[in-house]
Structure formats: structure tokens, C-alpha cells
Amino acid sequence: MDLGLSEEQEMLKRSARDVLQHECPKTLVKQLDESEEGYSPELWRKMAELGWLGLLFPEEYGGSGGSFVDLTVLLEEMGYNILPGPFFSTVILGGLPLLSAGSEEQKEDLLPKVAGGEKILTMALTEPSVSYEASAVKTTAIAANDGYVINGTKLFVPDANVADTILCVARTKEAADPEDGITIFLVDADSPGVEVTLLKTLARDKQCEVIFNNVSVPGENILGDLDRGWPVVQEMLQKATVAKCAEMVGGAQAALEMAVSYAKERVQFNRPIGSFQAIQHYCANMVSDVDGSRFVTYKAAWKVSEGLPAAMDVAVAKAWTSGAYGRVTLTAHQIFGAIGFTMDHDLHLYYRRAKASEMMFGDGAYHRAIVARELGL
Amino acid sequence: MDFRFTVEEEAFREEVREWLKKEIPPRWIELDAGLWEETEESWALSREFQRKLGQKGWLAPAYPREYGGSEMGHIKRLVLSEELNYNRAPISIEVEISVNWAGQALMLFGSEEQKREVLSKVGRGEAIFCLGYSEPNAGSDLASLQTRAVEDGDSWVINGQKIWCSYAHYADYCWLGARTDPDAPKHKGISMFLVDMKTPGITVRPLINVLNRHSFNEVFFDDVRIPRENLVGEENNGWYQLVMALDFERSLIGTAAAHQRFIDELVHYMIEAKGKGERFADDPLIKDELAEIAVQNEVLRMMCYRIAWMYSQNLHPSYESSMSLLFSSELLRRIANVGMRVVGPYGQLDTDSKWSVLKARVMRAYLASLSIGVGGGSNEIQRNIVAMRGLGLPRQ
């Protein structure tokens, strides 16, 4: 048993902490939150140079062949500092399915560009029903000429506003089993008929409505096999769920540290408020939420990374971390009092993201239902 | 990162399981005495079992062989503790007190003679300790304890009253904290003593717990004269030694396995009820609550594993132990309440009713779990420790 990070992972963690602190101060975070694009091209290039964008890809595609655990280490730091932008969408929602199901040509074409920072990807999966089940995929792709024509509305698609390529999950066949007949298409975001509308969200992250209106896609743009795209989506979702947990663990850690250091310096009744037991007990509760989340997340990440069955562990991690991040940021707000209720303060950046992350890939109740199912209930 | 047990550790788990299958007495299983539910009969069975465990070197697995241990590594100890807990082996807090609190403190601060004499008995399951910590006016503020120890020639003479002394009516020794310098600041005038419970002047009076059983006691010391050399460690340095020993106690690393057994039984009960077509078994709210405690137990399990792993890396857990104890105690209370949701009004019936279910374990846990967030430092004290020791928040 080894619950620690390897030396390389410690190095990655330290360098990510350092780089993000310098290159992505909260002033920039806020600026990006308010911008249309939501990311800094300059920082994006830097991330490519650092090898972050290709961390998970094999060397032959311009990557460095890192493990999934390595990626979660990096994501924890991105959550800690808050890094606005399409990293998650590009590497996880787009990169992972490409890597697992892409043809040699597709991988050779796209992955080096992703690693090099030249291409931004995302996946258009959820629709107005906002379900992560296969039965919710109503968008259709119908064979026509040498290709397909896609029609449908995708909702809450992250970073579609800046994506070059959208992996569109569409139904190509009506079958008794809703998981049968789903196909993933690589759609050029510039294709005629693709209409992207940025949504103004709580976390000011860049989630979009994407309407596919008679969008023609050539047959060679199918990712993986026709009608058999759902397992690819599922595999990606499992990893994305753990990856989101890692981000949340980092965010919760940051909120905890902010609150604790404030409690040490804020003086009321002639003493630091952190000497009051009410505040101390809040902080103790935060520690168990943060530490608790970290280790169930690591365990799920490790299992996924090793290719072991991880359905239960992933659901446990997301069920717990979703609630924990919310509780930690809320408690931190309570400790900061009024000052935390100002736009100038940084804490609301975390509080907003806690809710967005909770809902992404299924909230606590959704994942507890999976746990119940895994228990045989 | 690697969350796996090694092949050797897994083989050891099998070995322990097989051994427990053979050695846990059927009568013990029938009696089903849980925490704080000992009777004369169950106590005798558990003492006998513990001696057998001691012969295997598994009662005090971390101890050196000369004291009855097997110098077992921390991860294997975790495995052993998980199996003992999951299989409800006849081993309870008395072992934790004797082996891990008093024993470990003796190991660190005791003389060679004390170790040879007392530790080897503890390690072999031949002697147990009770704790002489709390007093009527020294609970959470333990350092304000007033029991006095005064030097007199070759002896120490002890006077005072202790309370909540679990198993003092069975104990061979008392691990006692007493004031040796009444003029020093309260943390700096305490010393630790090894007291033979057969010494004249000791009176043990039973207290009956909410399970209606005799598990703890008041202990009175009236001019109790003990040999000079029974002072353990340094005079007036007892608080430090006591706090060190408290840390050991907080690392109950097998606790998630004990909870798991309970959760498994509740899940099994639901599945059976579903098979019989009972409607509550489909209630999504109950399923959600059961899933929630299962999730929380996974969180607890990782907290426990982390403590074992820290020990294996020679890191000394402190706030981590408090955190896991805190989490564990609150979770047990939650499990008991979710259990009540699962069994419904049947949860009110004790084993003497023909209508009782799950051996009335839900009701018993509902009561027994009250003690867990209180004994060994209340949850509030644990939170103080996490805040002050773990996060460096100021005392004042």
C-alpha cells in the first residue's frame, strides 16, 4: 500500500502550484470569468510548452505518456488555484475518447495539435433533459450521400464557444437498447449549421447551448464504430467524474486554507476569531471533508488508472466530494463574514464552482443511486 | 500510489479468517455481546479467546516477540484489525486500553523491569488494564485531575477518586494519572503510575450503562501504597505521556470494518425484504440513506488506511487519528439511525421478543453509539485537537 505521490508527481504538483500562482492570479481569473472566451491564449501556449496538454498522450502523439493519476494531480492544482479555460474539455472530454477510440489517422491528425495547444476540443453530450444516460441522446445523425446530417440541441456543453472540434454524441439508429445506436462524430465547429450560444452561468464558466441544424459531416469523421459510441462515452464519463473530483479536492483545500489563515488573523473581542471554538469546530469539519474527499478520490483515480473495475469507487468519490466541496466553501464564507460577500473577494469563485462541479457528471443523489445499485439494493 | 494489499498481506487475511472461523466460540456468537454489553459469561469467553490470540502473537501484534507480540508491520496489523472487527471477534475496548494505551505508554516510558513484568502479560492476554484518568470534576478538562500521589519513603501514597473506569472490576492493573505537584501549572504536575488493582485501599463500585450492563466503574483510592518504582517515566511529565497514549487510542484502524459488517447486514435485510415483496425495500429515500452511510464508510476506511500507512512510513499521526475517531463515532450514530429507518418499529424490540430482528443490533447500536463520541475525548475535544494541532489555530 502506498497512499503517497511519487517523486515525479510531487514535482508536477509543486511546479503546477508555482506556475499557476504566477501566471494565473485571481485578477486574471476574474477577468477571464467576465470575458467571452474564458481563457488566456498566452497561458494556453505556456501549458502546451509545459507538457500539460499532452500529459496523458503517448509520446508518438506529442505527449509525455503520463498516467491518469498524474493527470489528477495536475487537476487538483488547477482546482486549487482556479484555472479558467478549456483544459478539462480539451484533454478529458475530447482527448480521452480520441485516444481510446480514434483511428490512427484521427489520432495522428488531432492529438499532436491538442498537445501543442493548437486545437481546442469538447464533447457535446447532454441535451435539455440534462441526463447522462444513453436514453437521453435524442440528437440524430442520418446517413446522407457519403456522410451524415446531424440535427438536435445540446445543452451545457463546456467551452464550445472556443472549441475547434466538437465531439457530437448522436443517435444513428433506433434500437430497443438505448445504448445501441449511438455514434460519436468529430464536428468542425465552423461547419455550417453549428450554432453556439454562450450561457451565462453561476460559476461564469463557459457552458453553451449548441444547436446542430442540418450539419453535414463526412463519414470518416466518425470516432470509433458506427452505432457503438456509447461505451466510449461511458469510459470517458467515468474518468471525467474522477477528474472533476480531483479539481474539487483542490478547490476545497484552497477554501480551507483561506478560511484558516483568515481565522488566525481576524481579531474580534480582542482575540483572533480562530481561537473561538465555534470557528475551530467549523475548521475541523472542513478538514475532515477535504481529507476525506482527497483519499476516496485518489483511490478512484488509482483504480481507473490501473484499469480496475471502479464503478463503486467513482460513485463514492463523486457522491462524497460533491457535498464536501459545497460544505467547505459555505463554511469558509461563514468564517469570512461580510467581506466574503463582495465581488472583490476571491472566495465566491470557489463557492460558485462548488455548485457547478457538484452538478457536472451527476450530483450526490445521482451517484448515491449508483452506490445503492452496486450494493444490490 | 497503490491501494492494493500485497499477495502476502492477502494471504495473511485468509489465514486470519480461517483461524477466526475455528477459534471464535459458537457460544460467543450466540451471546452476541456487543460493545459495553459484557456479561460474566461473555467476559470469560473473551478472556480465553484473547489468550489464544496472544499465543499467536496477534493480540499485541506490534509488540516485540519477548513481550508476546510478533513485531508485525503496520499494514498487516491493519488487515488483522479489519478481520477481528468484521468477524466480531471477542475482543473489545479492554484490549485497546491494555495493549495500545497503557501498553504503548509503558513501552515508551516504562523501565525494563516494568516491561518484562507487565508488558509480556499484556501481550499474551494474561493481564488487562483499566484507566485511571477521568474524575468527577476532570472530564474534558482532564488536566485538572485532583487525585494525589505523595512520596513517602519507598512508596507513593495515593488518594482520590476516578470514574468511568471501564472493566476496573476485572482489571489486573490501573494506568493511573495522579497529581504529584499541586503547586505547578496543571499540565506540569501530573505523573503516571502503574497500580496493581489488588493493592489494599482500592474500592471498585459499579456504574450501570444505558444498555443496562456493568461495564464501567468508580474507583476509590484510600491511602493506597504502591512501590516507588511504579512511577512510570518522569515525575511531573505525566501529561505528555498521557497525551501520547491518547494518540494511540485514537487510532482505531479497524473501525471501518466493524461498521461495514453492520452496513452489510442492513443491506442484506433490505434485499431479503425486497425478495419478500415488502414495499419499504423499494423506498428510494431509504436506499439513498443506506448509500450515504456506505459512502461515508468508504471515506472512513480511507482515513483508517491513511493512518496505518502513515505509521508504516514512520510518520506519527495526531490530528488524523482524532479526525478518524470523530468521523467514525458520528458515522456509527448515523448507521444506527439509518438502521432504524430500515427495520422500522421492529427496531424497538430487544432480543427477548419473538418479533425482534437482526438480533436487536440496531437498537443496541443506537444506545451503545452514545458512548463513542464521548469516551476517550469527546467529539468537541477531538475537534479542538484537529483545529489546534492540525491547523495551528490559536488557543486564545
PDB file of C-alpha atoms in Angstrom, chain A residues 1-5 9 69 256 260 263-264 271-272 274-275 277 280-281 283-285 287-288 291-292 295-296 298-299 302 306 316 319-320 365 368 371-372 375-377, chain B residues 1-5 75 78 267 270-271 274 287-288 290-292 294-296 298-299 302-303 305-306 309 319 323 327 380 383-384 386-388 391-396:
ATOM      1  CA  MET A   1       0.000   0.000   0.000  1.00  0.00           C
ATOM      2  CA  ASP A   2       1.276   3.423  -0.863  1.00  0.00           C
ATOM      3  CA  LEU A   3      -1.035   6.389  -0.395  1.00  0.00           C
ATOM      4  CA  GLY A   4       1.578   8.973  -1.275  1.00  0.00           C
ATOM      5  CA  LEU A   5       2.508  10.660  -4.524  1.00  0.00           C
ATOM      6  CA  GLN A   9       4.042  13.554  -9.072  1.00  0.00           C
ATOM      7  CA  VAL A  69      -3.180   9.604 -11.615  1.00  0.00           C
ATOM      8  CA  LEU A 256      -9.981  25.652   3.778  1.00  0.00           C
ATOM      9  CA  VAL A 260      -7.958  29.090   8.376  1.00  0.00           C
ATOM     10  CA  ALA A 263      -9.357  32.940  11.271  1.00  0.00           C
ATOM     11  CA  LYS A 264      -5.819  33.321  12.581  1.00  0.00           C
ATOM     12  CA  ARG A 271      -8.623  37.796  20.118  1.00  0.00           C
ATOM     13  CA  PRO A 272      -8.255  36.012  16.788  1.00  0.00           C
ATOM     14  CA  GLY A 274      -9.792  31.238  15.215  1.00  0.00           C
ATOM     15  CA  SER A 275      -9.420  30.900  18.987  1.00  0.00           C
ATOM     16  CA  GLN A 277     -14.359  27.011  19.467  1.00  0.00           C
ATOM     17  CA  GLN A 280     -12.330  25.914  15.394  1.00  0.00           C
ATOM     18  CA  HIS A 281     -15.014  23.295  15.054  1.00  0.00           C
ATOM     19  CA  CYS A 283     -12.453  24.335  10.606  1.00  0.00           C
ATOM     20  CA  ALA A 284     -12.167  20.803  11.968  1.00  0.00           C
ATOM     21  CA  ASN A 285     -15.248  19.820   9.977  1.00  0.00           C
ATOM     22  CA  VAL A 287     -10.506  19.288   7.350  1.00  0.00           C
ATOM     23  CA  SER A 288     -12.394  16.028   7.501  1.00  0.00           C
ATOM     24  CA  ASP A 291      -9.043  14.981   3.640  1.00  0.00           C
ATOM     25  CA  GLY A 292     -11.926  12.562   3.297  1.00  0.00           C
ATOM     26  CA  PHE A 295      -8.366   9.899  -0.321  1.00  0.00           C
ATOM     27  CA  VAL A 296     -11.559   8.482  -1.830  1.00  0.00           C
ATOM     28  CA  TYR A 298      -7.174   9.162  -5.067  1.00  0.00           C
ATOM     29  CA  LYS A 299      -8.461   5.646  -4.645  1.00  0.00           C
ATOM     30  CA  TRP A 302      -5.802   4.913  -8.942  1.00  0.00           C
ATOM     31  CA  GLU A 306      -4.891   0.751 -13.312  1.00  0.00           C
ATOM     32  CA  VAL A 316     -18.372   7.049  -3.824  1.00  0.00           C
ATOM     33  CA  ALA A 319     -21.140  11.411  -4.091  1.00  0.00           C
ATOM     34  CA  TRP A 320     -18.960  12.492  -1.209  1.00  0.00           C
ATOM     35  CA  ALA A 365     -28.035  11.825  -5.168  1.00  0.00           C
ATOM     36  CA  ARG A 368     -25.683   7.512  -4.321  1.00  0.00           C
ATOM     37  CA  VAL A 371     -23.843   3.122  -4.983  1.00  0.00           C
ATOM     38  CA  ALA A 372     -27.208   1.656  -3.977  1.00  0.00           C
ATOM     39  CA  LEU A 375     -24.768  -2.697  -3.251  1.00  0.00           C
ATOM     40  CA  GLY A 376     -27.560  -4.724  -4.797  1.00  0.00           C
ATOM     41  CA  LEU A 377     -30.399  -2.574  -3.477  1.00  0.00           C
TER      42      LEU A 377
ATOM     43  CA  MET B   1       0.134   5.349  -5.401  1.00  0.00           C
ATOM     44  CA  ASP B   2      -1.157   1.865  -4.776  1.00  0.00           C
ATOM     45  CA  PHE B   3      -4.240   0.947  -2.792  1.00  0.00           C
ATOM     46  CA  ARG B   4      -3.668  -2.784  -3.066  1.00  0.00           C
ATOM     47  CA  PHE B   5      -2.655  -5.157  -0.363  1.00  0.00           C
ATOM     48  CA  ILE B  75      -0.286  -2.769   7.067  1.00  0.00           C
ATOM     49  CA  LEU B  78      -4.495  -3.147   9.618  1.00  0.00           C
ATOM     50  CA  VAL B 267     -28.232  -4.078   3.034  1.00  0.00           C
ATOM     51  CA  MET B 270     -33.281  -4.799   2.590  1.00  0.00           C
ATOM     52  CA  ILE B 271     -32.544  -7.256  -0.206  1.00  0.00           C
ATOM     53  CA  LYS B 274     -37.411  -6.918  -1.357  1.00  0.00           C
ATOM     54  CA  LYS B 287     -31.912   3.470  -0.363  1.00  0.00           C
ATOM     55  CA  ASP B 288     -30.364   6.921  -0.539  1.00  0.00           C
ATOM     56  CA  LEU B 290     -28.167   3.487   3.075  1.00  0.00           C
ATOM     57  CA  ALA B 291     -25.995   4.508   0.146  1.00  0.00           C
ATOM     58  CA  GLU B 292     -24.923   7.598   2.074  1.00  0.00           C
ATOM     59  CA  ALA B 294     -21.919   3.207   2.673  1.00  0.00           C
ATOM     60  CA  VAL B 295     -20.213   6.203   1.043  1.00  0.00           C
ATOM     61  CA  GLN B 296     -19.228   7.640   4.393  1.00  0.00           C
ATOM     62  CA  GLU B 298     -15.563   4.334   2.399  1.00  0.00           C
ATOM     63  CA  VAL B 299     -14.387   7.795   3.448  1.00  0.00           C
ATOM     64  CA  MET B 302      -9.520   5.680   3.656  1.00  0.00           C
ATOM     65  CA  MET B 303      -8.932   7.722   6.811  1.00  0.00           C
ATOM     66  CA  TYR B 305      -5.802   3.276   5.811  1.00  0.00           C
ATOM     67  CA  ARG B 306      -4.065   6.583   5.788  1.00  0.00           C
ATOM     68  CA  TRP B 309       0.099   3.927   6.013  1.00  0.00           C
ATOM     69  CA  TYR B 319      -4.904  15.144  14.194  1.00  0.00           C
ATOM     70  CA  MET B 323     -10.362  13.088  12.760  1.00  0.00           C
ATOM     71  CA  PHE B 327     -15.826  10.632  11.829  1.00  0.00           C
ATOM     72  CA  GLU B 380     -15.700  18.529  20.799  1.00  0.00           C
ATOM     73  CA  ARG B 383     -12.375  18.917  17.005  1.00  0.00           C
ATOM     74  CA  ASN B 384     -10.257  21.166  19.212  1.00  0.00           C
ATOM     75  CA  VAL B 386      -7.842  18.916  14.798  1.00  0.00           C
ATOM     76  CA  ALA B 387      -8.141  22.699  14.863  1.00  0.00           C
ATOM     77  CA  MET B 388      -5.236  23.464  17.155  1.00  0.00           C
ATOM     78  CA  LEU B 391      -4.411  23.598  11.624  1.00  0.00           C
ATOM     79  CA  GLY B 392      -2.432  25.609  14.166  1.00  0.00           C
ATOM     80  CA  LEU B 393      -5.410  27.702  15.256  1.00  0.00           C
ATOM     81  CA  PRO B 394      -4.624  29.686  18.408  1.00  0.00           C
ATOM     82  CA  ARG B 395      -5.716  28.625  21.887  1.00  0.00           C
ATOM     83  CA  GLN B 396      -6.525  32.207  22.838  1.00  0.00           C
TER      84      GLN B 396
END
